[in-house]
Tab-separated table of C-alpha atoms in Angstrom:
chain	number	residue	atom	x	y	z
A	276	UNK	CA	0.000	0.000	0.000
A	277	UNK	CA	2.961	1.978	0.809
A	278	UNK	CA	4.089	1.687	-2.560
A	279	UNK	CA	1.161	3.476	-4.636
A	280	UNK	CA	0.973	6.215	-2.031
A	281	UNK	CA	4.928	6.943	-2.301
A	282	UNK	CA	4.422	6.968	-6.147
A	283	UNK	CA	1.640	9.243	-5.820
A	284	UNK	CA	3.610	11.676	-3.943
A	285	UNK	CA	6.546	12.320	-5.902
A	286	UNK	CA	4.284	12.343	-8.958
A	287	UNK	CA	2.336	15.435	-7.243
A	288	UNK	CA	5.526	16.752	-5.729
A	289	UNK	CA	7.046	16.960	-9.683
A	290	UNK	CA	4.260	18.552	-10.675
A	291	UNK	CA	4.141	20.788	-7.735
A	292	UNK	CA	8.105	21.281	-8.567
A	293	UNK	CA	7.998	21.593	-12.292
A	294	UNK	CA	5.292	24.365	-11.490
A	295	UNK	CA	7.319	26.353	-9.177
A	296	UNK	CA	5.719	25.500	-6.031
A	297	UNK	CA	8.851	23.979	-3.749
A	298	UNK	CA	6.989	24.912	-0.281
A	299	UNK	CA	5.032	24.055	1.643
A	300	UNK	CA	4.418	21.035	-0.575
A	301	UNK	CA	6.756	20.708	-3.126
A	302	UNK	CA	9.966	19.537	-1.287
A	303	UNK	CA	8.581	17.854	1.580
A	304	UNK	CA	5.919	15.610	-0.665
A	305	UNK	CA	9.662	14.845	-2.605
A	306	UNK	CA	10.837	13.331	0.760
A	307	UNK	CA	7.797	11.431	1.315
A	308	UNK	CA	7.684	9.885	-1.671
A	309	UNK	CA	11.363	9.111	-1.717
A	310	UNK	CA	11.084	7.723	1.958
A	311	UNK	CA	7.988	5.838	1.325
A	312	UNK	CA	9.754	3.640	-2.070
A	313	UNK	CA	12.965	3.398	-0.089
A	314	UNK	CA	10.994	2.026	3.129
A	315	UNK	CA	9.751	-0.930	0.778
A	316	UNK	CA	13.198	-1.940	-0.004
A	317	UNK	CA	14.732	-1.983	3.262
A	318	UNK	CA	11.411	-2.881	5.674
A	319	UNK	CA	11.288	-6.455	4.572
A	320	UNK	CA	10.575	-9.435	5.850
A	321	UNK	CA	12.774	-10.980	8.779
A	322	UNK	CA	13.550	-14.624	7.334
A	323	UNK	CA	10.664	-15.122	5.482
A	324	UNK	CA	9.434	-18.606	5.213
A	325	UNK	CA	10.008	-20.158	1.632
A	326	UNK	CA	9.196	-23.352	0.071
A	327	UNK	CA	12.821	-23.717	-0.680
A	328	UNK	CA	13.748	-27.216	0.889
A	329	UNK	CA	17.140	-26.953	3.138
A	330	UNK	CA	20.523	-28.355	2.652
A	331	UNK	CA	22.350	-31.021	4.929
A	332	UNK	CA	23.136	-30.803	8.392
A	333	UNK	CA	19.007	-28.871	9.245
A	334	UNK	CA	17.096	-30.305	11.656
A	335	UNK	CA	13.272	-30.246	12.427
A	336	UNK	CA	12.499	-28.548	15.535
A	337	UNK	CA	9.341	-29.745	15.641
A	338	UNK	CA	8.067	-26.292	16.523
A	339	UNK	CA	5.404	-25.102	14.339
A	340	UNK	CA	3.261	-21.588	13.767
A	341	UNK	CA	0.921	-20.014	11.641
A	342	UNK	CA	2.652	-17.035	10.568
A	343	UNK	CA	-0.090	-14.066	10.798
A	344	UNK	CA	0.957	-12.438	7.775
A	345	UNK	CA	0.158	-15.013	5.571
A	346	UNK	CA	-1.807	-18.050	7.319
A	347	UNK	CA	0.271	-20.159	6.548
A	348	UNK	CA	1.956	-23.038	8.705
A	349	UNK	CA	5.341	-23.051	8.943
A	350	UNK	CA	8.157	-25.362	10.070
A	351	UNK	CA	11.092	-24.673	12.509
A	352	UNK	CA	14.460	-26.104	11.036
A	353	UNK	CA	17.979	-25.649	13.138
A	354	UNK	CA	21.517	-26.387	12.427
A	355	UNK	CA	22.768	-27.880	15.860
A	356	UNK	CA	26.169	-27.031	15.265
A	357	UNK	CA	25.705	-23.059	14.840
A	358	UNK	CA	21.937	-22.559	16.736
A	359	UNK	CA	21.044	-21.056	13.566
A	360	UNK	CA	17.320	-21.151	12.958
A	361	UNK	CA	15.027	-21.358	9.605
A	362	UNK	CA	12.240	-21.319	8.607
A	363	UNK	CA	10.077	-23.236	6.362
A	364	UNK	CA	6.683	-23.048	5.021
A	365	UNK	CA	4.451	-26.595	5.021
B	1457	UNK	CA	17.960	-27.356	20.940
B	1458	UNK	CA	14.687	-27.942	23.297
B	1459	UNK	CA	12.892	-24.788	24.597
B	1460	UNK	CA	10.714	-24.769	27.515
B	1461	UNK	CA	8.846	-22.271	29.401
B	1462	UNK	CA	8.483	-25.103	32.655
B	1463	UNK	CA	11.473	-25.504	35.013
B	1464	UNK	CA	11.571	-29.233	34.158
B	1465	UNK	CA	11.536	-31.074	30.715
B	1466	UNK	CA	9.558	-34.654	30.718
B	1467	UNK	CA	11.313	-37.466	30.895
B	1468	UNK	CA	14.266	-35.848	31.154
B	1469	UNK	CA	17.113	-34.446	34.201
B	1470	UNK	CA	18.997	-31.198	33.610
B	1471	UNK	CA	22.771	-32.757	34.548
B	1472	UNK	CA	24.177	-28.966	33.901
B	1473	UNK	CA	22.754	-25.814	34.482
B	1474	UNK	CA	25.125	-22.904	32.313
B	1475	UNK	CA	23.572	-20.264	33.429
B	1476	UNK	CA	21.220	-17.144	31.662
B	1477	UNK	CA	21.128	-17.049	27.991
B	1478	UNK	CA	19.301	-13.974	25.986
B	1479	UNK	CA	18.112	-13.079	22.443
B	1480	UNK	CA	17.633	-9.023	22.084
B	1481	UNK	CA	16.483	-7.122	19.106
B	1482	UNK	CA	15.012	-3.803	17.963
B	1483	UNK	CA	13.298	-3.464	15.043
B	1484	UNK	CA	10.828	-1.186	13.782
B	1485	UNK	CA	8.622	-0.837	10.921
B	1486	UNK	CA	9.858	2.199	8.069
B	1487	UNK	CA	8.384	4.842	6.859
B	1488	UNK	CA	5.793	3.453	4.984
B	1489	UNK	CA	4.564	0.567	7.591
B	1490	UNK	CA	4.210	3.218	9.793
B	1491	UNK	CA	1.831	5.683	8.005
B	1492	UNK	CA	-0.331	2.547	7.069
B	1493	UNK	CA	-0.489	1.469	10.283
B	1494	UNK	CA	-1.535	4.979	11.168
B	1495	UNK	CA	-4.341	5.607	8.681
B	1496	UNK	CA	-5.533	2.164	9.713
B	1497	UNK	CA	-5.416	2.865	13.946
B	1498	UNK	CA	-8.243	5.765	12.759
B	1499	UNK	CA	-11.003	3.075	11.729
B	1500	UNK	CA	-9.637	0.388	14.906
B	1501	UNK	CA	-8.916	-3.256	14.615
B	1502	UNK	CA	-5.515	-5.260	14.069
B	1503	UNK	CA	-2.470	-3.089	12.744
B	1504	UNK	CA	-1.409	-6.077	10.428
B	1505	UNK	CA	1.948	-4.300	9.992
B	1506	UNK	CA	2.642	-4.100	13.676
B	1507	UNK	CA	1.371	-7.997	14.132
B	1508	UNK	CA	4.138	-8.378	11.530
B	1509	UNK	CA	6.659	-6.485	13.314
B	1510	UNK	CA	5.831	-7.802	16.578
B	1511	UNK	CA	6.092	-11.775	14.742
B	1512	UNK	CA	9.263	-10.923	13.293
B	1513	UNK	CA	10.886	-9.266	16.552
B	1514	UNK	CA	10.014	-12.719	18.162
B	1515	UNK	CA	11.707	-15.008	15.651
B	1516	UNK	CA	14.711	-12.710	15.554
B	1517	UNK	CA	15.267	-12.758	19.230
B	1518	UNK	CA	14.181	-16.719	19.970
B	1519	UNK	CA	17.369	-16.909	16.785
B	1520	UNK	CA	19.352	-15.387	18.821
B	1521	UNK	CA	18.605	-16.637	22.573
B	1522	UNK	CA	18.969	-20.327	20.511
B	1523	UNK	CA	22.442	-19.322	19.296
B	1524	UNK	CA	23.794	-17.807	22.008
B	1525	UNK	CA	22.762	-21.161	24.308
B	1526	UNK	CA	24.324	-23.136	21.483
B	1527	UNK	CA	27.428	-21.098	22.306
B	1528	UNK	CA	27.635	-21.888	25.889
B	1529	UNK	CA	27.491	-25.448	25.016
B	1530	UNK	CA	23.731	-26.485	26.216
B	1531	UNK	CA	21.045	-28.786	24.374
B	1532	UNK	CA	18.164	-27.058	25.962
B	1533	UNK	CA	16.311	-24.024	27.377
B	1534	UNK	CA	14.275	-24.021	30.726
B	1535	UNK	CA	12.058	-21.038	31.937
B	1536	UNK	CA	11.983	-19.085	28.678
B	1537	UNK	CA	10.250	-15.790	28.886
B	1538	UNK	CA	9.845	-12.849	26.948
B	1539	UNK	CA	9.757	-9.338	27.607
B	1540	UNK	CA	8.989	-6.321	25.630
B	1541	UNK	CA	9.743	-2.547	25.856
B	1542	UNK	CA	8.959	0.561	23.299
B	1543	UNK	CA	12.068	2.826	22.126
B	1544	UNK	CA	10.796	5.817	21.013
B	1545	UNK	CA	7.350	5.840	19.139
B	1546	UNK	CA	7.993	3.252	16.336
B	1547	UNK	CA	10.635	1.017	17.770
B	1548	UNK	CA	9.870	-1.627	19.708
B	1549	UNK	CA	11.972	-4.406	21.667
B	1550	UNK	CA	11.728	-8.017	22.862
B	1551	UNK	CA	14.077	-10.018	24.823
B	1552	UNK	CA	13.837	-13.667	25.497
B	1553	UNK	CA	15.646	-15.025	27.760
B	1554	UNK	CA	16.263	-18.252	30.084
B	1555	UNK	CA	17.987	-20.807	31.307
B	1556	UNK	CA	20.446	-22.744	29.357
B	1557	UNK	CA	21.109	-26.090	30.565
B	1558	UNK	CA	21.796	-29.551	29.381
B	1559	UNK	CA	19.728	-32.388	29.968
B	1560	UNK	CA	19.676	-35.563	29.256
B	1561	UNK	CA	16.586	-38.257	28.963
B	1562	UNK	CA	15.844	-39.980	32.648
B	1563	UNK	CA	16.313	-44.147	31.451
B	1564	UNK	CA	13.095	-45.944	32.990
């Protein structure tokens, strides 16, 4: 959602721009806009469960959830060796 | 790595306790999660961006309360809890933390 409404606002702020207008809407819808696309690329995910099946050396947890995001149930692998966790949708 | 929020596993004996283990992180939504989340706290009911942060804060710090025990060498977890805090406005916290121990099963 973040998306069209970042789009939306440097497409007004250009306009607003191109037209002379820089305050009190011109610049700052600019750093909206820019803020809002850029929060898309970094604000992802944290280890989003894929389908993707693991390499050697995982092990099933056994632990389960239904991730809230997208209802979906997902498995708990770990590496015992490291403690590092992943995660894996069913 | 077994994790427990009881003092004692089934079946099992804790042979060493190693002492308290945590997971910490801060993470926070950007820009854009937050003015959704904002527009949508005007009409009420669930924030799914801050369900999202809140579900991704978790799994980051059980990650890292799971590695750090595998670092000092145990096989399990007893008396897990988490706690949260707010940083600011938009930031929010969770610890989980425990005990990290190593049991073994109890032969019958």
């Amino acid at each position: 959602m973040s998306l069209p409404i970042g789009i939306a606002a440097l497409l007004i702020a250009i306009v607003l721009l191109v037209a002379g207008h820089f305050f009190p809407f011109g610049v700052p819808l600019t750093f909206i806009g820019i803020g809002l696309i850029a929060s898309l690329i970094y604000d992802r995910r944290y280890k989003p469960a894929s389908k993707q099946p693991l390499g050697p050396g995982w092990v099933d947890t056994g632990e389960r959830f239904i991730d809230p995001e997208t209802n979906k149930r997902v498995a708990v692998f770990m590496r015992p060796e490291t403690g590092e966790r992943d995660y894996r949708e069913l | 790595m077994l994790i427990v929020t009881t003092e004692n596993v089934a079946n099992h004996r804790v042979v060493r306790t190693l002492g308290q283990c945590f997971g910490i992180v801060v993470r926070s939504r950007g820009l854009g999660g937050n003015i959704v989340a904002g527009l949508r706290s005007i009409v009420g009911g669930e924030i799914p961006e801050y369900t999202r942060l809140l579900e991704d804060a978790r799994r980051h710090a059980i990650d890292r309360l799971v590695e750090n025990a595998t670092a000092m060498g145990a096989n399990a977890i007893v008396m897990m809890r988490f706690d949260s805090a707010e940083i600011g406005q938009t930031m929010s916290e969770i610890v989980a933390y425990g005990t990290a121990v190593v049991i073994e099963p109890v032969s019958r």
